[in-house]
Amino acid sequence: MRILLKSLAVFLLLILYALVALCIMALPAKRARKLERLTGNVMFFARLGLRLLGIRVHSRRLKRKGLRQRRTNYLIISNHLTYADILVVASLMPSVFITSVELKQTFPLGLFAWLGGCLFVERRSRAGLKGEIEDIATVLGQGTSVALFPEGTTSNGDTVQPFKNSLITAAITAGTSLLPVCIRYLAANGRLVDLTNRDSLYYYGGTTFFQHLPRFLALKSIDVECAILKPIAAHQHLSRKDLATRAHQVISSAYHERTKTHGKM
């Protein structure tokens, strides 16, 4: 019954989110202004979604209000464990997410991503990579934060996987700093996350979205920590590989430091 009620509530919330986003898109405005409104809409509904799903976000280093009031925008770099990561990041920082064209072609997830102003990239093709990087740099240059999960996929939580660095070039082009973010799921239903319950949280391997979703919805409560780490300046003399390596080091260090504190993932 819990899964059915949650599913219905999520469906209604998504419909309302989509209607508001369509209204924003229909209003005459420049792209930067529309993205600002769309990211604000995503932030609002992300917070509602987290409450609905019973997800409590514990943020460190920076307060939520402070994050939204900061005038500096960033290329947000985060580790990636499950689809709920998007809600976690969006609830703290209004930002445009980078995702794959495969998601864009997946209904209805692609539709909801498009309504959030997402930037779609083809990770497996270099043909359009230059144009995609230029588009991301343009959005950054207009003052909007952009969120990237550079692992390129989700994982089982054992470690932070190596970062793909091609899209980080956009931060160098725009002169925008990287903001490393470390996400850790602490507990599910009041129990520390471990090998026995992590598959209800983490979305990885050959499991499809609709196979995993019922497990996730069955959880009564989820505690997740989002640590906002020190920004990394994207100077022109630093390569994208250097920036990716630095971001990976600080995120991985924070992830495993907290793992030792709270127990084995």
C-alpha atoms as a printed R data frame, in Angstrom:
    type eleno elety resid chain resno      x      y       z
1   ATOM     1    CA   MET     A     1  0.000  0.000   0.000
2   ATOM     2    CA   ARG     A     2  2.876  2.365   0.830
3   ATOM     3    CA   ILE     A     3  4.389  1.861  -2.612
4   ATOM     4    CA   LEU     A     4  1.031  2.485  -4.303
5   ATOM     5    CA   LEU     A     5  0.337  5.680  -2.346
6   ATOM     6    CA   LYS     A     6  3.859  6.995  -2.870
7   ATOM     7    CA   SER     A     7  3.673  6.197  -6.579
8   ATOM     8    CA   LEU     A     8  0.414  8.107  -6.908
9   ATOM     9    CA   ALA     A     9  1.778 11.085  -4.960
10  ATOM    10    CA   VAL     A    10  4.965 11.143  -7.032
11  ATOM    11    CA   PHE     A    11  2.932 10.965 -10.243
12  ATOM    12    CA   LEU     A    12  0.776 13.927  -9.202
13  ATOM    13    CA   LEU     A    13  3.839 15.906  -8.126
14  ATOM    14    CA   LEU     A    14  5.513 15.274 -11.483
15  ATOM    15    CA   ILE     A    15  2.409 16.379 -13.365
16  ATOM    16    CA   LEU     A    16  2.300 19.631 -11.401
17  ATOM    17    CA   TYR     A    17  6.038 20.117 -11.938
18  ATOM    18    CA   ALA     A    18  5.607 19.610 -15.677
19  ATOM    19    CA   LEU     A    19  2.694 22.052 -15.912
20  ATOM    20    CA   VAL     A    20  4.634 24.794 -14.124
21  ATOM    21    CA   ALA     A    21  7.713 24.156 -16.285
22  ATOM    22    CA   LEU     A    22  5.640 24.341 -19.486
23  ATOM    23    CA   CYS     A    23  4.228 27.684 -18.349
24  ATOM    24    CA   ILE     A    24  7.751 28.965 -17.737
25  ATOM    25    CA   MET     A    25  8.853 27.822 -21.176
26  ATOM    26    CA   ALA     A    26  5.853 29.489 -22.791
27  ATOM    27    CA   LEU     A    27  6.686 32.888 -21.305
28  ATOM    28    CA   PRO     A    28  8.703 35.228 -23.550
29  ATOM    29    CA   ALA     A    29 12.192 35.529 -22.067
30  ATOM    30    CA   LYS     A    30 15.830 35.055 -22.944
31  ATOM    31    CA   ARG     A    31 17.408 31.656 -22.384
32  ATOM    32    CA   ALA     A    32 19.316 32.703 -19.253
33  ATOM    33    CA   ARG     A    33 16.147 34.024 -17.637
34  ATOM    34    CA   LYS     A    34 14.186 30.886 -18.521
35  ATOM    35    CA   LEU     A    35 16.918 28.680 -17.095
36  ATOM    36    CA   GLU     A    36 16.874 30.697 -13.897
37  ATOM    37    CA   ARG     A    37 13.135 30.125 -13.562
38  ATOM    38    CA   LEU     A    38 13.358 26.452 -14.527
39  ATOM    39    CA   THR     A    39 16.121 25.731 -11.990
40  ATOM    40    CA   GLY     A    40 14.085 27.509  -9.325
41  ATOM    41    CA   ASN     A    41 11.134 25.316 -10.235
42  ATOM    42    CA   VAL     A    42 13.295 22.188 -10.031
43  ATOM    43    CA   MET     A    43 14.615 23.266  -6.611
44  ATOM    44    CA   PHE     A    44 11.096 23.830  -5.274
45  ATOM    45    CA   PHE     A    45  9.752 20.480  -6.454
46  ATOM    46    CA   ALA     A    46 12.968 18.643  -5.490
47  ATOM    47    CA   ARG     A    47 12.409 19.733  -1.889
48  ATOM    48    CA   LEU     A    48  8.800 18.595  -2.034
49  ATOM    49    CA   GLY     A    49  9.897 15.309  -3.587
50  ATOM    50    CA   LEU     A    50 12.444 14.678  -0.858
51  ATOM    51    CA   ARG     A    51  9.786 15.183   1.819
52  ATOM    52    CA   LEU     A    52  7.391 12.910  -0.004
53  ATOM    53    CA   LEU     A    53 10.014 10.168  -0.295
54  ATOM    54    CA   GLY     A    54 11.082 10.502   3.327
55  ATOM    55    CA   ILE     A    55 14.598 11.643   2.423
56  ATOM    56    CA   ARG     A    56 16.360 13.815   4.993
57  ATOM    57    CA   VAL     A    57 19.315 15.782   3.620
58  ATOM    58    CA   HIS     A    58 22.093 16.709   6.031
59  ATOM    59    CA   SER     A    59 24.270 19.355   4.400
60  ATOM    60    CA   ARG     A    60 27.743 20.257   5.632
61  ATOM    61    CA   ARG     A    61 30.092 23.224   5.201
62  ATOM    62    CA   LEU     A    62 27.502 25.608   3.746
63  ATOM    63    CA   LYS     A    63 23.962 26.358   4.863
64  ATOM    64    CA   ARG     A    64 21.081 25.875   2.435
65  ATOM    65    CA   LYS     A    65 20.075 29.524   2.418
66  ATOM    66    CA   GLY     A    66 23.659 30.583   1.909
67  ATOM    67    CA   LEU     A    67 23.960 28.325  -1.096
68  ATOM    68    CA   ARG     A    68 21.010 29.903  -2.827
69  ATOM    69    CA   GLN     A    69 22.013 33.460  -1.992
70  ATOM    70    CA   ARG     A    70 25.556 33.123  -3.324
71  ATOM    71    CA   ARG     A    71 25.994 35.138  -6.490
72  ATOM    72    CA   THR     A    72 28.868 32.987  -7.751
73  ATOM    73    CA   ASN     A    73 27.894 30.158 -10.044
74  ATOM    74    CA   TYR     A    74 29.839 26.920 -10.387
75  ATOM    75    CA   LEU     A    75 30.355 23.786 -12.384
76  ATOM    76    CA   ILE     A    76 29.124 21.440  -9.645
77  ATOM    77    CA   ILE     A    77 31.000 18.124  -9.605
78  ATOM    78    CA   SER     A    78 29.430 15.271  -7.630
79  ATOM    79    CA   ASN     A    79 29.768 11.540  -7.156
80  ATOM    80    CA   HIS     A    80 26.775  9.517  -8.276
81  ATOM    81    CA   LEU     A    81 24.977  6.629  -6.562
82  ATOM    82    CA   THR     A    82 21.313  6.763  -7.550
83  ATOM    83    CA   TYR     A    83 18.681  8.906  -9.268
84  ATOM    84    CA   ALA     A    84 17.799 10.564  -5.939
85  ATOM    85    CA   ASP     A    85 21.187 12.336  -6.114
86  ATOM    86    CA   ILE     A    86 19.567 14.764  -8.548
87  ATOM    87    CA   LEU     A    87 16.930 15.731  -5.991
88  ATOM    88    CA   VAL     A    88 19.595 16.128  -3.291
89  ATOM    89    CA   VAL     A    89 21.778 18.481  -5.339
90  ATOM    90    CA   ALA     A    90 18.823 20.369  -6.809
91  ATOM    91    CA   SER     A    91 17.294 20.941  -3.375
92  ATOM    92    CA   LEU     A    92 20.444 22.739  -2.208
93  ATOM    93    CA   MET     A    93 21.663 24.505  -5.329
94  ATOM    94    CA   PRO     A    94 19.620 25.759  -8.295
95  ATOM    95    CA   SER     A    95 21.463 24.314 -11.269
96  ATOM    96    CA   VAL     A    96 21.128 22.898 -14.757
97  ATOM    97    CA   PHE     A    97 22.068 19.221 -14.968
98  ATOM    98    CA   ILE     A    98 24.133 17.587 -17.674
99  ATOM    99    CA   THR     A    99 22.770 14.225 -18.760
100 ATOM   100    CA   SER     A   100 22.976 11.848 -21.697
101 ATOM   101    CA   VAL     A   101 20.999 11.818 -24.921
102 ATOM   102    CA   GLU     A   102 19.970  8.261 -23.996
103 ATOM   103    CA   LEU     A   103 17.971  9.689 -21.119
104 ATOM   104    CA   LYS     A   104 16.454 12.292 -23.413
105 ATOM   105    CA   GLN     A   105 15.143  9.466 -25.580
106 ATOM   106    CA   THR     A   106 13.700  7.586 -22.577
107 ATOM   107    CA   PHE     A   107 10.058  8.464 -21.870
108 ATOM   108    CA   PRO     A   108  9.013  9.941 -19.489
109 ATOM   109    CA   LEU     A   109 12.380 10.603 -17.811
110 ATOM   110    CA   GLY     A   110 13.690 12.485 -20.834
111 ATOM   111    CA   LEU     A   111 10.648 14.758 -20.829
112 ATOM   112    CA   PHE     A   112 11.055 15.672 -17.167
113 ATOM   113    CA   ALA     A   113 14.779 16.309 -17.693
114 ATOM   114    CA   TRP     A   114 14.036 18.582 -20.653
115 ATOM   115    CA   LEU     A   115 11.478 20.489 -18.575
116 ATOM   116    CA   GLY     A   116 14.238 21.108 -16.019
117 ATOM   117    CA   GLY     A   117 16.476 22.747 -18.617
118 ATOM   118    CA   CYS     A   118 18.927 19.824 -18.732
119 ATOM   119    CA   LEU     A   119 21.830 19.909 -21.171
120 ATOM   120    CA   PHE     A   120 22.015 16.660 -23.138
121 ATOM   121    CA   VAL     A   121 25.350 15.270 -24.322
122 ATOM   122    CA   GLU     A   122 26.385 12.285 -26.404
123 ATOM   123    CA   ARG     A   123 29.161 10.768 -24.284
124 ATOM   124    CA   ARG     A   124 30.084  8.105 -26.829
125 ATOM   125    CA   SER     A   125 30.608 10.447 -29.778
126 ATOM   126    CA   ARG     A   126 33.321 13.064 -30.237
127 ATOM   127    CA   ALA     A   127 31.706 14.556 -33.318
128 ATOM   128    CA   GLY     A   128 29.488 17.014 -31.456
129 ATOM   129    CA   LEU     A   129 31.592 17.266 -28.299
130 ATOM   130    CA   LYS     A   130 33.034 20.685 -29.121
131 ATOM   131    CA   GLY     A   131 29.573 22.193 -29.627
132 ATOM   132    CA   GLU     A   132 28.275 20.591 -26.421
133 ATOM   133    CA   ILE     A   133 31.197 22.007 -24.426
134 ATOM   134    CA   GLU     A   134 30.603 25.445 -25.938
135 ATOM   135    CA   ASP     A   135 26.925 25.267 -24.974
136 ATOM   136    CA   ILE     A   136 27.778 24.331 -21.370
137 ATOM   137    CA   ALA     A   137 30.349 27.143 -21.254
138 ATOM   138    CA   THR     A   138 27.718 29.588 -22.534
139 ATOM   139    CA   VAL     A   139 25.287 28.617 -19.773
140 ATOM   140    CA   LEU     A   140 28.053 28.982 -17.177
141 ATOM   141    CA   GLY     A   141 29.042 32.333 -18.671
142 ATOM   142    CA   GLN     A   142 25.481 33.572 -18.300
143 ATOM   143    CA   GLY     A   143 25.662 33.010 -14.543
144 ATOM   144    CA   THR     A   144 23.818 29.690 -14.174
145 ATOM   145    CA   SER     A   145 25.364 26.821 -12.206
146 ATOM   146    CA   VAL     A   146 25.691 23.533 -14.053
147 ATOM   147    CA   ALA     A   147 25.776 20.137 -12.282
148 ATOM   148    CA   LEU     A   148 27.816 17.236 -13.638
149 ATOM   149    CA   PHE     A   149 28.199 13.629 -12.454
150 ATOM   150    CA   PRO     A   150 31.609 12.941 -14.065
151 ATOM   151    CA   GLU     A   151 31.678  9.229 -13.202
152 ATOM   152    CA   GLY     A   152 29.242  8.940 -16.101
153 ATOM   153    CA   THR     A   153 27.193  6.297 -14.299
154 ATOM   154    CA   THR     A   154 25.956  5.247 -10.865
155 ATOM   155    CA   SER     A   155 27.720  2.720  -8.628
156 ATOM   156    CA   ASN     A   156 27.277  0.322  -5.689
157 ATOM   157    CA   GLY     A   157 28.852  2.759  -3.232
158 ATOM   158    CA   ASP     A   158 32.140  0.913  -2.664
159 ATOM   159    CA   THR     A   159 34.166  3.829  -3.967
160 ATOM   160    CA   VAL     A   160 34.115  6.963  -6.135
161 ATOM   161    CA   GLN     A   161 34.796  5.833  -9.678
162 ATOM   162    CA   PRO     A   162 37.289  7.649 -11.979
163 ATOM   163    CA   PHE     A   163 36.040 10.898 -13.490
164 ATOM   164    CA   LYS     A   164 35.592 11.511 -17.199
165 ATOM   165    CA   ASN     A   165 37.112 14.925 -17.839
166 ATOM   166    CA   SER     A   166 36.083 16.106 -21.317
167 ATOM   167    CA   LEU     A   167 33.127 18.278 -20.215
168 ATOM   168    CA   ILE     A   168 35.208 19.997 -17.522
169 ATOM   169    CA   THR     A   169 36.748 21.970 -20.389
170 ATOM   170    CA   ALA     A   170 33.593 24.115 -20.260
171 ATOM   171    CA   ALA     A   171 34.585 25.461 -16.834
172 ATOM   172    CA   ILE     A   172 38.022 26.453 -18.149
173 ATOM   173    CA   THR     A   173 36.450 28.160 -21.172
174 ATOM   174    CA   ALA     A   174 33.958 30.073 -19.004
175 ATOM   175    CA   GLY     A   175 36.455 30.798 -16.226
176 ATOM   176    CA   THR     A   176 34.069 29.185 -13.723
177 ATOM   177    CA   SER     A   177 35.271 27.411 -10.590
178 ATOM   178    CA   LEU     A   178 34.437 23.791  -9.846
179 ATOM   179    CA   LEU     A   179 32.397 23.067  -6.727
180 ATOM   180    CA   PRO     A   180 33.081 19.507  -5.503
181 ATOM   181    CA   VAL     A   181 30.157 17.826  -3.754
182 ATOM   182    CA   CYS     A   182 30.278 14.522  -1.873
183 ATOM   183    CA   ILE     A   183 27.027 12.558  -1.481
184 ATOM   184    CA   ARG     A   184 26.763  9.727   1.059
185 ATOM   185    CA   TYR     A   185 23.697  7.756   2.014
186 ATOM   186    CA   LEU     A   186 23.900  7.200   5.761
187 ATOM   187    CA   ALA     A   187 20.829  5.189   6.699
188 ATOM   188    CA   ALA     A   188 17.692  3.541   5.322
189 ATOM   189    CA   ASN     A   189 14.762  2.960   7.670
190 ATOM   190    CA   GLY     A   190 17.022  3.959  10.546
191 ATOM   191    CA   ARG     A   191 19.692  1.343   9.736
192 ATOM   192    CA   LEU     A   192 23.195  2.188   8.550
193 ATOM   193    CA   VAL     A   193 23.648  1.531   4.855
194 ATOM   194    CA   ASP     A   194 25.575 -1.698   4.307
195 ATOM   195    CA   LEU     A   195 25.709 -4.693   1.992
196 ATOM   196    CA   THR     A   196 22.334 -5.947   3.187
197 ATOM   197    CA   ASN     A   197 20.274 -2.886   2.268
198 ATOM   198    CA   ARG     A   198 22.281 -0.840  -0.221
199 ATOM   199    CA   ASP     A   199 20.533 -2.339  -3.259
200 ATOM   200    CA   SER     A   200 17.318 -0.631  -2.162
201 ATOM   201    CA   LEU     A   201 19.138  2.708  -2.408
202 ATOM   202    CA   TYR     A   202 21.796  2.449  -5.069
203 ATOM   203    CA   TYR     A   203 20.773  2.154  -8.704
204 ATOM   204    CA   TYR     A   204 23.495  0.317 -10.622
205 ATOM   205    CA   GLY     A   205 24.378 -2.674 -12.725
206 ATOM   206    CA   GLY     A   206 21.815 -4.245 -15.025
207 ATOM   207    CA   THR     A   207 18.819 -3.257 -12.904
208 ATOM   208    CA   THR     A   208 16.321 -1.132 -14.819
209 ATOM   209    CA   PHE     A   209 14.751  2.018 -13.407
210 ATOM   210    CA   PHE     A   210 11.301  0.447 -13.098
211 ATOM   211    CA   GLN     A   211 12.770 -2.658 -11.423
212 ATOM   212    CA   HIS     A   212 14.577 -0.554  -8.830
213 ATOM   213    CA   LEU     A   213 11.907  2.086  -8.165
214 ATOM   214    CA   PRO     A   214  9.541 -0.167  -6.118
215 ATOM   215    CA   ARG     A   215 12.427 -1.042  -3.766
216 ATOM   216    CA   PHE     A   216 13.228  2.617  -3.314
217 ATOM   217    CA   LEU     A   217  9.608  3.613  -2.719
218 ATOM   218    CA   ALA     A   218  9.219  0.853  -0.123
219 ATOM   219    CA   LEU     A   219 11.712  2.608   2.169
220 ATOM   220    CA   LYS     A   220 10.102  4.657   4.946
221 ATOM   221    CA   SER     A   221 13.051  6.957   5.574
222 ATOM   222    CA   ILE     A   222 16.434  7.753   4.048
223 ATOM   223    CA   ASP     A   223 19.222  9.852   5.531
224 ATOM   224    CA   VAL     A   224 21.740 11.332   3.106
225 ATOM   225    CA   GLU     A   225 24.681 13.609   3.704
226 ATOM   226    CA   CYS     A   226 25.683 16.209   1.127
227 ATOM   227    CA   ALA     A   227 29.090 17.745   1.829
228 ATOM   228    CA   ILE     A   228 29.870 20.892  -0.154
229 ATOM   229    CA   LEU     A   229 33.642 21.094  -0.404
230 ATOM   230    CA   LYS     A   230 36.071 23.913  -1.165
231 ATOM   231    CA   PRO     A   231 35.755 25.344  -4.715
232 ATOM   232    CA   ILE     A   232 38.557 24.642  -7.184
233 ATOM   233    CA   ALA     A   233 39.526 27.581  -9.399
234 ATOM   234    CA   ALA     A   234 39.514 26.701 -13.103
235 ATOM   235    CA   HIS     A   235 42.530 28.706 -14.265
236 ATOM   236    CA   GLN     A   236 43.447 28.661 -17.915
237 ATOM   237    CA   HIS     A   237 46.847 27.087 -17.160
238 ATOM   238    CA   LEU     A   238 45.233 24.053 -15.546
239 ATOM   239    CA   SER     A   239 44.231 21.204 -17.827
240 ATOM   240    CA   ARG     A   240 40.865 19.498 -17.627
241 ATOM   241    CA   LYS     A   241 42.687 16.354 -16.497
242 ATOM   242    CA   ASP     A   242 44.287 18.262 -13.599
243 ATOM   243    CA   LEU     A   243 40.914 19.689 -12.553
244 ATOM   244    CA   ALA     A   244 39.218 16.291 -12.774
245 ATOM   245    CA   THR     A   245 42.011 14.704 -10.732
246 ATOM   246    CA   ARG     A   246 41.783 17.380  -8.018
247 ATOM   247    CA   ALA     A   247 37.999 17.122  -7.831
248 ATOM   248    CA   HIS     A   248 38.141 13.341  -7.653
249 ATOM   249    CA   GLN     A   249 40.749 13.435  -4.897
250 ATOM   250    CA   VAL     A   250 38.789 15.756  -2.600
251 ATOM   251    CA   ILE     A   251 35.445 14.020  -3.199
252 ATOM   252    CA   SER     A   252 36.925 10.546  -2.790
253 ATOM   253    CA   SER     A   253 38.779 11.624   0.354
254 ATOM   254    CA   ALA     A   254 35.601 13.058   1.895
255 ATOM   255    CA   TYR     A   255 33.606  9.975   0.867
256 ATOM   256    CA   HIS     A   256 35.972  7.446   2.428
257 ATOM   257    CA   GLU     A   257 36.658  9.591   5.478
258 ATOM   258    CA   ARG     A   258 32.965  9.638   6.311
259 ATOM   259    CA   THR     A   259 32.664  5.934   5.442
260 ATOM   260    CA   LYS     A   260 35.203  5.106   8.162
261 ATOM   261    CA   THR     A   261 33.262  7.293  10.585
262 ATOM   262    CA   HIS     A   262 29.834  5.813   9.884
263 ATOM   263    CA   GLY     A   263 30.780  2.258   8.988
264 ATOM   264    CA   LYS     A   264 31.200  0.156   5.876
265 ATOM   265    CA   MET     A   265 29.036  1.105   2.891
